[in-house]
PDB file of C-alpha atoms in Angstrom:
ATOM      1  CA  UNK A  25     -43.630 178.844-103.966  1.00  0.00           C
ATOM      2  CA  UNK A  26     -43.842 176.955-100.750  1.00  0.00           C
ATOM      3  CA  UNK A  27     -39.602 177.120-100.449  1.00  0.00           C
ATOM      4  CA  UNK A  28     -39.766 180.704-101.256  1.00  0.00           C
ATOM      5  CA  UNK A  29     -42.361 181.441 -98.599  1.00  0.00           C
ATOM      6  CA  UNK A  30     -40.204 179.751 -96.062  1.00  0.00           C
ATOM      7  CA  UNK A  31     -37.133 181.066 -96.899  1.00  0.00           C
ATOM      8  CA  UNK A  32     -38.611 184.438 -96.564  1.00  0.00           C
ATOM      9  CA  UNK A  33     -39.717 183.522 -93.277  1.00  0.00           C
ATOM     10  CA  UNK A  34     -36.932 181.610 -91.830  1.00  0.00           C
ATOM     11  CA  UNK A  35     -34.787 185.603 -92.787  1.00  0.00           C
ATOM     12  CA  UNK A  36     -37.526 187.196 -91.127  1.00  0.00           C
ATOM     13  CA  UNK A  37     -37.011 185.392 -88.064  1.00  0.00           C
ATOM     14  CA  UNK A  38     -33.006 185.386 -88.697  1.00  0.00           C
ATOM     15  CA  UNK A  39     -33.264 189.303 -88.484  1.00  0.00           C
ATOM     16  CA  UNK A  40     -35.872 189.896 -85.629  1.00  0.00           C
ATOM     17  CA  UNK A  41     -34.007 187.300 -82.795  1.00  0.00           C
ATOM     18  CA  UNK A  42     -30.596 188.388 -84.114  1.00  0.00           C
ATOM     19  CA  UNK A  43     -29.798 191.681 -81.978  1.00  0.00           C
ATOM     20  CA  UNK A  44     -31.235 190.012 -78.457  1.00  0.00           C
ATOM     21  CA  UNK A  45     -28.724 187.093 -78.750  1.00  0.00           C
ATOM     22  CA  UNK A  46     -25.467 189.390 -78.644  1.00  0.00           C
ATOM     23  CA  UNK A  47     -25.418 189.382 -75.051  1.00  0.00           C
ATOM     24  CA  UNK A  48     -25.088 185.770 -74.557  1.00  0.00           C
ATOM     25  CA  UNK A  49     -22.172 185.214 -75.898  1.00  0.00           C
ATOM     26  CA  UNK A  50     -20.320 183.026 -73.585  1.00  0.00           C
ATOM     27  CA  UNK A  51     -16.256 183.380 -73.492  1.00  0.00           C
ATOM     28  CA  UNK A  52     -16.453 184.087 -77.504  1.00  0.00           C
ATOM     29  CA  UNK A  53     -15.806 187.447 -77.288  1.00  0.00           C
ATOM     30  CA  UNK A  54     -13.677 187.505 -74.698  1.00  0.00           C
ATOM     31  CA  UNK A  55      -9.747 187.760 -74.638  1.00  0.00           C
ATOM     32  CA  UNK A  56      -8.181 184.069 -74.021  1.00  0.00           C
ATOM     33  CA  UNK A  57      -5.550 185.779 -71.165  1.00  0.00           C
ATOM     34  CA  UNK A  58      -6.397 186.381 -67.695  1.00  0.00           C
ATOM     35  CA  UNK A  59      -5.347 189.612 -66.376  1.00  0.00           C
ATOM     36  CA  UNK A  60      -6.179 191.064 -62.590  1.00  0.00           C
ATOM     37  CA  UNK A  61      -7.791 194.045 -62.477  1.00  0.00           C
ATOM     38  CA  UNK A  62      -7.674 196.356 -58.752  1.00  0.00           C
ATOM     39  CA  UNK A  63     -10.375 198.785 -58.024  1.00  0.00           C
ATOM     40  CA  UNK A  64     -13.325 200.218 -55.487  1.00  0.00           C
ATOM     41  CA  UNK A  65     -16.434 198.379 -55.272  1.00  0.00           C
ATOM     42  CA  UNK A  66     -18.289 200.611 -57.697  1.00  0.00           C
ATOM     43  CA  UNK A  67     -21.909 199.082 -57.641  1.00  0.00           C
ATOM     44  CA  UNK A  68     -22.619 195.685 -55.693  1.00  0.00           C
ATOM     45  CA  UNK A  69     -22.906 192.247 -57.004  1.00  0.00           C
ATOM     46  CA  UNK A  70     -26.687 191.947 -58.984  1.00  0.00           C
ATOM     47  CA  UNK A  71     -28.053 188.816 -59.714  1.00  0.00           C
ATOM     48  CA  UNK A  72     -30.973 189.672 -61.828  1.00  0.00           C
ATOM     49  CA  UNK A  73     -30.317 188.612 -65.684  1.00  0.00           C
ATOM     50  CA  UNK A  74     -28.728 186.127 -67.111  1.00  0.00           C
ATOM     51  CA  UNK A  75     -25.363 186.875 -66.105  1.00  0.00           C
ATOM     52  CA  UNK A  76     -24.888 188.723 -61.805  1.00  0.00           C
ATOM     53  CA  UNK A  77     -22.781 191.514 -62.428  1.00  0.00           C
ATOM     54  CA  UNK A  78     -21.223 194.649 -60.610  1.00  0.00           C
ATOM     55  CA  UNK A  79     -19.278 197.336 -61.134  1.00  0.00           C
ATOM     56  CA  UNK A  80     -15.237 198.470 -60.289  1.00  0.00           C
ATOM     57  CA  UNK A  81     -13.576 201.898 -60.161  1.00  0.00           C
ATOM     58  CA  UNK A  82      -9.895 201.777 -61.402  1.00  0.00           C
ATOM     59  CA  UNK A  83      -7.271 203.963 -60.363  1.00  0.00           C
ATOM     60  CA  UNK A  84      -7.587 205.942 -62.961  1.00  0.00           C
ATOM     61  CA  UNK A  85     -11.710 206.797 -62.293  1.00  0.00           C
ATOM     62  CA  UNK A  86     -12.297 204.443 -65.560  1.00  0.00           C
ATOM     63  CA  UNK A  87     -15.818 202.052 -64.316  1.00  0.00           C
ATOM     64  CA  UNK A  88     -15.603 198.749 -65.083  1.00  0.00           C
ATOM     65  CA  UNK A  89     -18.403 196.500 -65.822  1.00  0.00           C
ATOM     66  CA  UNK A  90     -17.259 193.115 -63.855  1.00  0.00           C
ATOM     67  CA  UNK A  91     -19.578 190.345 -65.484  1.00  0.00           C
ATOM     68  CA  UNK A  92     -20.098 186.850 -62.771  1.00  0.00           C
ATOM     69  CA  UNK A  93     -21.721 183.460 -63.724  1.00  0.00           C
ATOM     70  CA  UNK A  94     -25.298 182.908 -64.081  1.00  0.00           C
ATOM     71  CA  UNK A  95     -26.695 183.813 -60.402  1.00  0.00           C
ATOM     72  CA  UNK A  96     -26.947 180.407 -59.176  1.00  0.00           C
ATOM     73  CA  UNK A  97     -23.156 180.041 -59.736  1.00  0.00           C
ATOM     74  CA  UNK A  98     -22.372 183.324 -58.870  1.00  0.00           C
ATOM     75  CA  UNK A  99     -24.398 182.808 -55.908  1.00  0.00           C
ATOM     76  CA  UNK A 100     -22.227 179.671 -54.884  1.00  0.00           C
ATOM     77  CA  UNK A 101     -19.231 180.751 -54.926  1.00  0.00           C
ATOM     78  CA  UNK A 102     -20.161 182.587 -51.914  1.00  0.00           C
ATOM     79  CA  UNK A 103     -19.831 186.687 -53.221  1.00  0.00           C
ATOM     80  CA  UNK A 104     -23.472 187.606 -52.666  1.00  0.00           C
ATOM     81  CA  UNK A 105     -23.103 186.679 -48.986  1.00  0.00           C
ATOM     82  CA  UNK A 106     -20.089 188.083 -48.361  1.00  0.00           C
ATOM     83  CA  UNK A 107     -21.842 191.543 -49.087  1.00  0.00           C
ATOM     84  CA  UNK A 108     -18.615 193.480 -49.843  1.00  0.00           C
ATOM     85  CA  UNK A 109     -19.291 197.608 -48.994  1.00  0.00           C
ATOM     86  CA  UNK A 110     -19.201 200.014 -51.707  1.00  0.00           C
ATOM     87  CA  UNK A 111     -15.909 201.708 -51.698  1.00  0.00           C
ATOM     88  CA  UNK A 112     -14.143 198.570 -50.633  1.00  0.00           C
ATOM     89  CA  UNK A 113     -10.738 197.179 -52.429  1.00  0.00           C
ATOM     90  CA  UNK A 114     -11.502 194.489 -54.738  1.00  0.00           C
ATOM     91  CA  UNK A 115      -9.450 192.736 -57.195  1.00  0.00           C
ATOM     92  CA  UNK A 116     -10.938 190.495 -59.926  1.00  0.00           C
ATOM     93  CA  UNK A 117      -9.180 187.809 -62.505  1.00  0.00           C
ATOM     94  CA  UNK A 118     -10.854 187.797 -65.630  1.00  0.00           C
ATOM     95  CA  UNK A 119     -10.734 187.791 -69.180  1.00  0.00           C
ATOM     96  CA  UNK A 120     -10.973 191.347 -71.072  1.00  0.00           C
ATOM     97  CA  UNK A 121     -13.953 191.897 -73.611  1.00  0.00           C
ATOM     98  CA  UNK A 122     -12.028 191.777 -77.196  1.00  0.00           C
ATOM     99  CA  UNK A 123     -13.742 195.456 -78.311  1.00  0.00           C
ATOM    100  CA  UNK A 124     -11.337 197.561 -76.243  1.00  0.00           C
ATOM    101  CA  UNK A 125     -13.702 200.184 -76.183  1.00  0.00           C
ATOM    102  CA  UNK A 126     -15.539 198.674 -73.849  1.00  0.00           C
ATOM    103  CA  UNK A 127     -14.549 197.945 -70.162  1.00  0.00           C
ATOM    104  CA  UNK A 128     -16.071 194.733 -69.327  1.00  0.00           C
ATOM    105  CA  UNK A 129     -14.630 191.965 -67.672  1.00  0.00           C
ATOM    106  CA  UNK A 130     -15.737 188.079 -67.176  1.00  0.00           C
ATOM    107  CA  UNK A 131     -14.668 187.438 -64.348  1.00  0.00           C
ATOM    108  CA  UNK A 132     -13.071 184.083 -62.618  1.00  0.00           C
ATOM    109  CA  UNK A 133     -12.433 185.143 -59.121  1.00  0.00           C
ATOM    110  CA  UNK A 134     -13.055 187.790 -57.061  1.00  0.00           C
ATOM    111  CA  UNK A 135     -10.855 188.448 -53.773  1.00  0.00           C
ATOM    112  CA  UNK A 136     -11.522 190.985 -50.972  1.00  0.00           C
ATOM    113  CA  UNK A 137      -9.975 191.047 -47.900  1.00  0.00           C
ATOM    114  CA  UNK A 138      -7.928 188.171 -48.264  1.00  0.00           C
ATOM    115  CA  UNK A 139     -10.927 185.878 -49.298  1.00  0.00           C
ATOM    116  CA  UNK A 140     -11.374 184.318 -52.863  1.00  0.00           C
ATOM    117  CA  UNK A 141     -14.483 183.897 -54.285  1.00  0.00           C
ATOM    118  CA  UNK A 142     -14.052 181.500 -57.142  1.00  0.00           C
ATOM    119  CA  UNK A 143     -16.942 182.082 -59.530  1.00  0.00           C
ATOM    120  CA  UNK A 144     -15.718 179.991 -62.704  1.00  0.00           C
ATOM    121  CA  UNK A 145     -13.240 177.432 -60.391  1.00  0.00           C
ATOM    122  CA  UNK A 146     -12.365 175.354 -63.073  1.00  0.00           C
ATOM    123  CA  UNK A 147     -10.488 178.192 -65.533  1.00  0.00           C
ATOM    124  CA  UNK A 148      -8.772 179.736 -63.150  1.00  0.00           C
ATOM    125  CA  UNK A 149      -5.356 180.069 -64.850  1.00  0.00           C
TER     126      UNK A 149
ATOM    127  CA  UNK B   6     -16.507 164.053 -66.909  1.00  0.00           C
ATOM    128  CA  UNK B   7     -13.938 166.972 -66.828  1.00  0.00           C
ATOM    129  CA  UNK B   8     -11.737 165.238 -68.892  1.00  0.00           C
ATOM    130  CA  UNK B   9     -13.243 164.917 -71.643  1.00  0.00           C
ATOM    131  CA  UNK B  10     -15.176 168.316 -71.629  1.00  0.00           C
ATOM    132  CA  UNK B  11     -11.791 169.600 -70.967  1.00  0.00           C
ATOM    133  CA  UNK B  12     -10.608 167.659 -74.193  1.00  0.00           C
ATOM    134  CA  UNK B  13     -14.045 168.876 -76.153  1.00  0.00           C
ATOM    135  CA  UNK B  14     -13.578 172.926 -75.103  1.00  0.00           C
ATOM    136  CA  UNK B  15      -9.946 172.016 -75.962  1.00  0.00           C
ATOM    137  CA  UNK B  16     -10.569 170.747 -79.754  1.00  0.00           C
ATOM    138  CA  UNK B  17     -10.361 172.471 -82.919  1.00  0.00           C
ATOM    139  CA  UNK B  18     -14.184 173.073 -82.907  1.00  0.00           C
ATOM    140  CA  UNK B  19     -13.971 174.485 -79.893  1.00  0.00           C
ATOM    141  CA  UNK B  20     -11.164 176.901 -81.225  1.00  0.00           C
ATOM    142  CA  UNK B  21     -13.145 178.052 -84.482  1.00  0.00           C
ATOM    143  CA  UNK B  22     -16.349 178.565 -82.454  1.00  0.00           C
ATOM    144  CA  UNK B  23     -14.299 181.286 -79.430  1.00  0.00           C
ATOM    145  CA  UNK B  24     -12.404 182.592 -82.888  1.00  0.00           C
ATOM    146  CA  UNK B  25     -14.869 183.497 -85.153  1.00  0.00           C
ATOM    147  CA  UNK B  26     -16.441 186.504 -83.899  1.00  0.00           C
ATOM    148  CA  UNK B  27     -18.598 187.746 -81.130  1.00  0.00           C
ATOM    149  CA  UNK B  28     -22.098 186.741 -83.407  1.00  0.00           C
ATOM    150  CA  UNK B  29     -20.816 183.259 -83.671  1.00  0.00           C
ATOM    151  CA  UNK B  30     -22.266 181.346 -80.448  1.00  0.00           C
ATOM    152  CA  UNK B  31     -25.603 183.617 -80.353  1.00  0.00           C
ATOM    153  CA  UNK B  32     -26.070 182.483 -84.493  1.00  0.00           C
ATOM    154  CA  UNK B  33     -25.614 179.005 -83.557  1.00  0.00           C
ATOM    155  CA  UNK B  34     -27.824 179.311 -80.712  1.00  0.00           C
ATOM    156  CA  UNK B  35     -30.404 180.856 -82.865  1.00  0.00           C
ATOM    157  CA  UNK B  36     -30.138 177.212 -84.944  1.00  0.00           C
ATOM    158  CA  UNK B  37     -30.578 175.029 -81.612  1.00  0.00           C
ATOM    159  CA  UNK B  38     -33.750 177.371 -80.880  1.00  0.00           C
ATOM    160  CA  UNK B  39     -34.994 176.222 -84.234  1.00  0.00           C
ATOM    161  CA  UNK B  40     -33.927 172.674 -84.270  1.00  0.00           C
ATOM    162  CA  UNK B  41     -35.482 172.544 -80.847  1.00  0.00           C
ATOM    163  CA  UNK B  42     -38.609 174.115 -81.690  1.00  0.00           C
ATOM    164  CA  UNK B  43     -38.987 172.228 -84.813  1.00  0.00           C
ATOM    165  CA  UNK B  44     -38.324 168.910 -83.286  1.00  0.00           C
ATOM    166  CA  UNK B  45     -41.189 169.563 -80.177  1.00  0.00           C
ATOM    167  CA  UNK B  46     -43.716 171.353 -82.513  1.00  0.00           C
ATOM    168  CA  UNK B  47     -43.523 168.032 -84.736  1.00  0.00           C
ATOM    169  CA  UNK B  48     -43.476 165.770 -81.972  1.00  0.00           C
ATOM    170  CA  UNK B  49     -45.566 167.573 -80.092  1.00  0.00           C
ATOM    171  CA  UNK B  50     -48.570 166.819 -83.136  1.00  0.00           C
ATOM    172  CA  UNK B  51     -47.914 163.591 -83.114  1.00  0.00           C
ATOM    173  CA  UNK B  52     -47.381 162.217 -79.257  1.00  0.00           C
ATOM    174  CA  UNK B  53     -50.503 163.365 -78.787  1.00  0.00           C
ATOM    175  CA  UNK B  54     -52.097 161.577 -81.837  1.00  0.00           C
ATOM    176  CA  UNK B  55     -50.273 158.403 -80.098  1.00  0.00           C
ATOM    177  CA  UNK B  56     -51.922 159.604 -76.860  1.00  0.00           C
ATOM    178  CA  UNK B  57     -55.453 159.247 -78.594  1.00  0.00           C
ATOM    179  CA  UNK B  58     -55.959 163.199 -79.341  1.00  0.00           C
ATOM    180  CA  UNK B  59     -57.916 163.854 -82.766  1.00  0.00           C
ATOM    181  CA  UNK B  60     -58.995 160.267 -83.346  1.00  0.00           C
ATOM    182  CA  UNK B  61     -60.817 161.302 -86.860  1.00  0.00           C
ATOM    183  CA  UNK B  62     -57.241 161.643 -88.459  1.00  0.00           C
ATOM    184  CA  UNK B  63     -55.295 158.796 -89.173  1.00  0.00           C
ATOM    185  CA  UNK B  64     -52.042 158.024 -87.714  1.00  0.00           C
ATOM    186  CA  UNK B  65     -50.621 157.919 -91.055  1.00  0.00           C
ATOM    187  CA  UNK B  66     -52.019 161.216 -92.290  1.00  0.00           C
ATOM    188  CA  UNK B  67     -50.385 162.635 -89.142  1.00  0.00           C
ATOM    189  CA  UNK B  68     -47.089 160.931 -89.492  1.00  0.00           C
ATOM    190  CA  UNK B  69     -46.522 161.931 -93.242  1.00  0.00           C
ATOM    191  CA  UNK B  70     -45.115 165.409 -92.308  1.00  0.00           C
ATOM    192  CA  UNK B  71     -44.213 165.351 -88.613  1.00  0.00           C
ATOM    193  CA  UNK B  72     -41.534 162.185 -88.673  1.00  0.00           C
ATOM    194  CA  UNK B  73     -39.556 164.345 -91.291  1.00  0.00           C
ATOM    195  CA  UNK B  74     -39.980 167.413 -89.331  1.00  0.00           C
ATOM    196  CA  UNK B  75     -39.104 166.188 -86.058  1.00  0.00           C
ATOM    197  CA  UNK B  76     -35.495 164.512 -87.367  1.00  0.00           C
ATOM    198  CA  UNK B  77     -34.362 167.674 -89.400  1.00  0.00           C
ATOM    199  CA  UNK B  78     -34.898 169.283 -85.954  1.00  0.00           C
ATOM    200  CA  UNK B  79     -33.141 166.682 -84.023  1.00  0.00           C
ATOM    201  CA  UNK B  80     -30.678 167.383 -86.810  1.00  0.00           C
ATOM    202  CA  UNK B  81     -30.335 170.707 -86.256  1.00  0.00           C
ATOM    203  CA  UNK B  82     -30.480 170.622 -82.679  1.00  0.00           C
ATOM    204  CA  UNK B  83     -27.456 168.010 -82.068  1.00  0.00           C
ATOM    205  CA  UNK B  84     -25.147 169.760 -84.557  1.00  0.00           C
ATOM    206  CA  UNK B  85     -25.401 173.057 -83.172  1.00  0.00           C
ATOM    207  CA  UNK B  86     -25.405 171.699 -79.388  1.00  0.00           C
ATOM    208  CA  UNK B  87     -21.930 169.886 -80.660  1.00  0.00           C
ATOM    209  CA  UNK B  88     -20.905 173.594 -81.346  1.00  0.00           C
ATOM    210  CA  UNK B  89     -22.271 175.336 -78.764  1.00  0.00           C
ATOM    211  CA  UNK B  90     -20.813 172.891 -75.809  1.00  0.00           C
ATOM    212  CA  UNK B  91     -17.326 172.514 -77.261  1.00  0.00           C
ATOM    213  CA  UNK B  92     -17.328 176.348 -76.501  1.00  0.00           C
ATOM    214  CA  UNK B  93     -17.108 176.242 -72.882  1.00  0.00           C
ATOM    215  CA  UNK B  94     -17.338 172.827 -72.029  1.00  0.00           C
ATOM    216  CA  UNK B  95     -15.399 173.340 -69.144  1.00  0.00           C
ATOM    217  CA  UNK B  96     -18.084 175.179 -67.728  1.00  0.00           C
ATOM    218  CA  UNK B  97     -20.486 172.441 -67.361  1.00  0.00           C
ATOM    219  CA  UNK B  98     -18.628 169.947 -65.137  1.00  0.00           C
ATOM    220  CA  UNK B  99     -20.669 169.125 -62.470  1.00  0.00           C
ATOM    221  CA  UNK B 100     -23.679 170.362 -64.097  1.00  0.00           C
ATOM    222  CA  UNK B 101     -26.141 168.434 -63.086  1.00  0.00           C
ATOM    223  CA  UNK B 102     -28.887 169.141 -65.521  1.00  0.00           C
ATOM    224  CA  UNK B 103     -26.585 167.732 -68.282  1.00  0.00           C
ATOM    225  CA  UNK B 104     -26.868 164.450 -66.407  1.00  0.00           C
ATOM    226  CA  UNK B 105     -30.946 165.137 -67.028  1.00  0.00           C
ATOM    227  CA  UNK B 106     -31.124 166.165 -70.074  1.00  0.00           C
ATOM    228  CA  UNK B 107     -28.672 163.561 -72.009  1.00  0.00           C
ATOM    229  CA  UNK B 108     -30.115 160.481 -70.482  1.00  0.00           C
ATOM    230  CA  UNK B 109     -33.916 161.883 -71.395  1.00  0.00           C
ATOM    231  CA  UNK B 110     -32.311 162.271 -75.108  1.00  0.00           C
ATOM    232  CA  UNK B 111     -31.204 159.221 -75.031  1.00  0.00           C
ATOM    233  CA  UNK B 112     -34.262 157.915 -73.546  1.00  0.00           C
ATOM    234  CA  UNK B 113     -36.382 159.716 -76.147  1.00  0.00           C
ATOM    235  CA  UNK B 114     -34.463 158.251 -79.072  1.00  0.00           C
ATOM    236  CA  UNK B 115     -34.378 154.421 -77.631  1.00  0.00           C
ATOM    237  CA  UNK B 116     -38.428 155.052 -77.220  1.00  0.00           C
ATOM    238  CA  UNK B 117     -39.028 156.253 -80.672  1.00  0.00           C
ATOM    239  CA  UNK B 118     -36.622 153.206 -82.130  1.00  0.00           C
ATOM    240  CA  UNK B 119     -38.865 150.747 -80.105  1.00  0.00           C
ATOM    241  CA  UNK B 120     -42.128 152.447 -81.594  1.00  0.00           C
ATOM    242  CA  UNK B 121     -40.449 152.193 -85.214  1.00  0.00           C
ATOM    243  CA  UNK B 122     -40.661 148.378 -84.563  1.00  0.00           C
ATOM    244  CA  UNK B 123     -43.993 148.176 -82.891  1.00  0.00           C
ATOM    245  CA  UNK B 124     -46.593 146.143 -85.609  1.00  0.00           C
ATOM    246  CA  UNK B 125     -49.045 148.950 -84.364  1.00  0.00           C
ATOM    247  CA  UNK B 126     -46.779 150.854 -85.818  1.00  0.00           C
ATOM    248  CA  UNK B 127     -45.297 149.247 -88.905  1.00  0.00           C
ATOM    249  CA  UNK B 128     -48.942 148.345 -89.936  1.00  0.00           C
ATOM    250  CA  UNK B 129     -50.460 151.296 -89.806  1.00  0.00           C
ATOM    251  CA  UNK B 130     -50.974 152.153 -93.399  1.00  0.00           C
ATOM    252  CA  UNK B 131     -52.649 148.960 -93.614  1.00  0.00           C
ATOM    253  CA  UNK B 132     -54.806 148.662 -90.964  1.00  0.00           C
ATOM    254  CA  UNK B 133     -56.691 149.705 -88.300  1.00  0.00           C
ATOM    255  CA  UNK B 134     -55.240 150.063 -84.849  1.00  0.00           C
ATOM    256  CA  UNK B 135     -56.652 147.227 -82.382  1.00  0.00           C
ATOM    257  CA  UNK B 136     -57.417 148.571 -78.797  1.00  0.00           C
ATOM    258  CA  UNK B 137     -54.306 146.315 -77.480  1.00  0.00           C
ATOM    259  CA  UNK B 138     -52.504 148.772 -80.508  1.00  0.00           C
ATOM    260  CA  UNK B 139     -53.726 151.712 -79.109  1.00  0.00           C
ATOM    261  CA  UNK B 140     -52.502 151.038 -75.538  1.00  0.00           C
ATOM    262  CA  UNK B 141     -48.909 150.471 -76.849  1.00  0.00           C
ATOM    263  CA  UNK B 142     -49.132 153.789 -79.332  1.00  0.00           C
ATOM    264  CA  UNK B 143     -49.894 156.255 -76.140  1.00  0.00           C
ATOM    265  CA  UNK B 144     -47.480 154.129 -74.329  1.00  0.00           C
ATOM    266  CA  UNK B 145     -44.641 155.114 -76.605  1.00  0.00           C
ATOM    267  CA  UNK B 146     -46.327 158.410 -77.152  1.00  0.00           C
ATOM    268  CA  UNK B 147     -46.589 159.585 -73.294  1.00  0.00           C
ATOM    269  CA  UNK B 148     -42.965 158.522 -73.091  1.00  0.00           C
ATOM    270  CA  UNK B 149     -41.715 160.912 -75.806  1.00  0.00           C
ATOM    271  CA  UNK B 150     -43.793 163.772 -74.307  1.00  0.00           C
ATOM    272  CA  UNK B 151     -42.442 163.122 -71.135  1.00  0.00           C
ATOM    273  CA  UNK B 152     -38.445 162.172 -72.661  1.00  0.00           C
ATOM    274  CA  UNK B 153     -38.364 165.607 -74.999  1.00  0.00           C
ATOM    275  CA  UNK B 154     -40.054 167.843 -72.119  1.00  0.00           C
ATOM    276  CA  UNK B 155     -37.432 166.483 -69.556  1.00  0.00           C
ATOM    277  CA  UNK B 156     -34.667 167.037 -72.367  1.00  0.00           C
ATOM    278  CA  UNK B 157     -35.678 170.585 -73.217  1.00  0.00           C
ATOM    279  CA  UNK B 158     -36.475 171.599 -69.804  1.00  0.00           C
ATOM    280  CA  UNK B 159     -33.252 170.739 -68.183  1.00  0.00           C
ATOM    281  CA  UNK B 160     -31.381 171.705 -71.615  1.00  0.00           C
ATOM    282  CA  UNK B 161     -32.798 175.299 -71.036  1.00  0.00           C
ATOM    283  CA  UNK B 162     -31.924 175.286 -67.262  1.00  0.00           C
ATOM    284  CA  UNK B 163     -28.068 174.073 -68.087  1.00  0.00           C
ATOM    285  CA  UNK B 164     -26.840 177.673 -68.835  1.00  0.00           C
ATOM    286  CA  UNK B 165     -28.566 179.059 -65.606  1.00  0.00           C
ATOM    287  CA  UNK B 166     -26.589 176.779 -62.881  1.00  0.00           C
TER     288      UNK B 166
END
């Protein structure tokens, strides 16, 4: 009785925290190859949430979603600071997001202008 | 230090946990929540028995279900941290919360091994604590508070530097 009770509520649990983990996922469900993707500044570097992220146009209009470190690291590598205006030529190294659907990038390094801003210095490939 | 987290994000677990699917690190995650919270509920009870709280149940009576509680937590908890750091160990060199939270781990378990040894302790089905007894008990029981805060604290801060 006691086992049953806690099984049920150990799958109760199991189903209600389920769906808000998916977005901390870490480099699971990301491709293992770095690529480097050229764009516009699309929307500027946030550091609310767990992960800072902003936002690229590529050539082709397509808006990627450019996902940094946590903000602290994001924040040390310099990007925030450098304050890069909307519109402006970016290119980031990254690793794709595995569902090809979706346009999302973590992302390594950023350069603008010359300058690198190495968010994740160690895996830069 | 990046050496061998290098070697660890490099290993076969390491592999299997960035290969098996995007629900993979946020499922084991889910079982470190649980081990975690399962080991400081438990401990939680009875540190602050050791610290003197609820002195009209015995220390036996409160030691009967958290002790088992608190090491299928710490069970839980290291196995799924194993999994969860081999997936991008290379992320946490230099992190220096991970040079918080292992010693207080460490820490925590060399403080519960020296209370496991205590006669205040050991004799505690048999007898009644002595006020000397009592001094050493919230002695070993304000270190684990403080040990398992420290651990969880910076072990929650780790993924935010």
């Amino acid at each position: 009785m006691h086992t049953r009770l806690l099984l049920g509520f150990l799958a109760t649990g199991l189903a209600l925290a389920a769906p808000q983990l998916s977005a901390h996922h870490g480099w699971g469900g990301q491709s293992q190859d770095q690529t480097n993707l050229s764009g516009t500044l699309h929307k500027a570097v946030d550091l609310s949430g767990p992960h800072a992220t902003m936002q690229l146009m590529d050539a082709d209009g397509q808006v990627w979603d450019v996902t940094l470190g946590p903000a602290s690291r994001t924040r040390r590598s310099g990007l925030p600071e450098a304050a890069i205006p909307l519109g402006a030529q970016v290119t980031i190294r990254g690793q794709r997001n595995l569902d090809m659907k979706r346009f999302e990038m973590k992302t390594v390094r950023v350069t603008h202008n010359g300058t690198n801003y190495d968010v994740y210095p160690n895996r830069i490939k | 230090m990046l050496e061998l987290l290098t070697w660890l994000e490099g290993s076969a677990l390491g592999e299997a946990m960035r290969g098996m699917g995007v629900w993979t690190y946020g499922v084991v995650n889910l079982v470190h929540v649980l081990g975690v919270s399962t080991l400081f509920g438990s401990i939680l009870v009875l540190d602050l028995r050791l610290l003197g709280l609820w002195p009209g149940i015995p220390l036996r009576t409160v030691a009967t279900p958290t002790l088992p509680l608190a090491a299928a937590g710490l069970t839980l908890a290291f196995l799924s941290g194993i999994c969860m750091i081999a997936t991008n160990a290379i992320d946490y060199v230099d992190n220096p919360f991970l040079l918080i939270k292992f010693p207080a781990i460490g820490l925590g378990l060399l403080n519960a091994a020296v209370l496991s040894r205590l006669p205040a302790w050991t004799l505690r089905e048999s007898r009644e604590p002595s006020p000397a007894d009592r001094r050493k008990l919230a002695a070993a029981g304000g270190t684990s508070l403080a040990c398992w805060l420290a651990a969880i604290s910076a072990g929650r801060m780790l993924g935010y530097w």
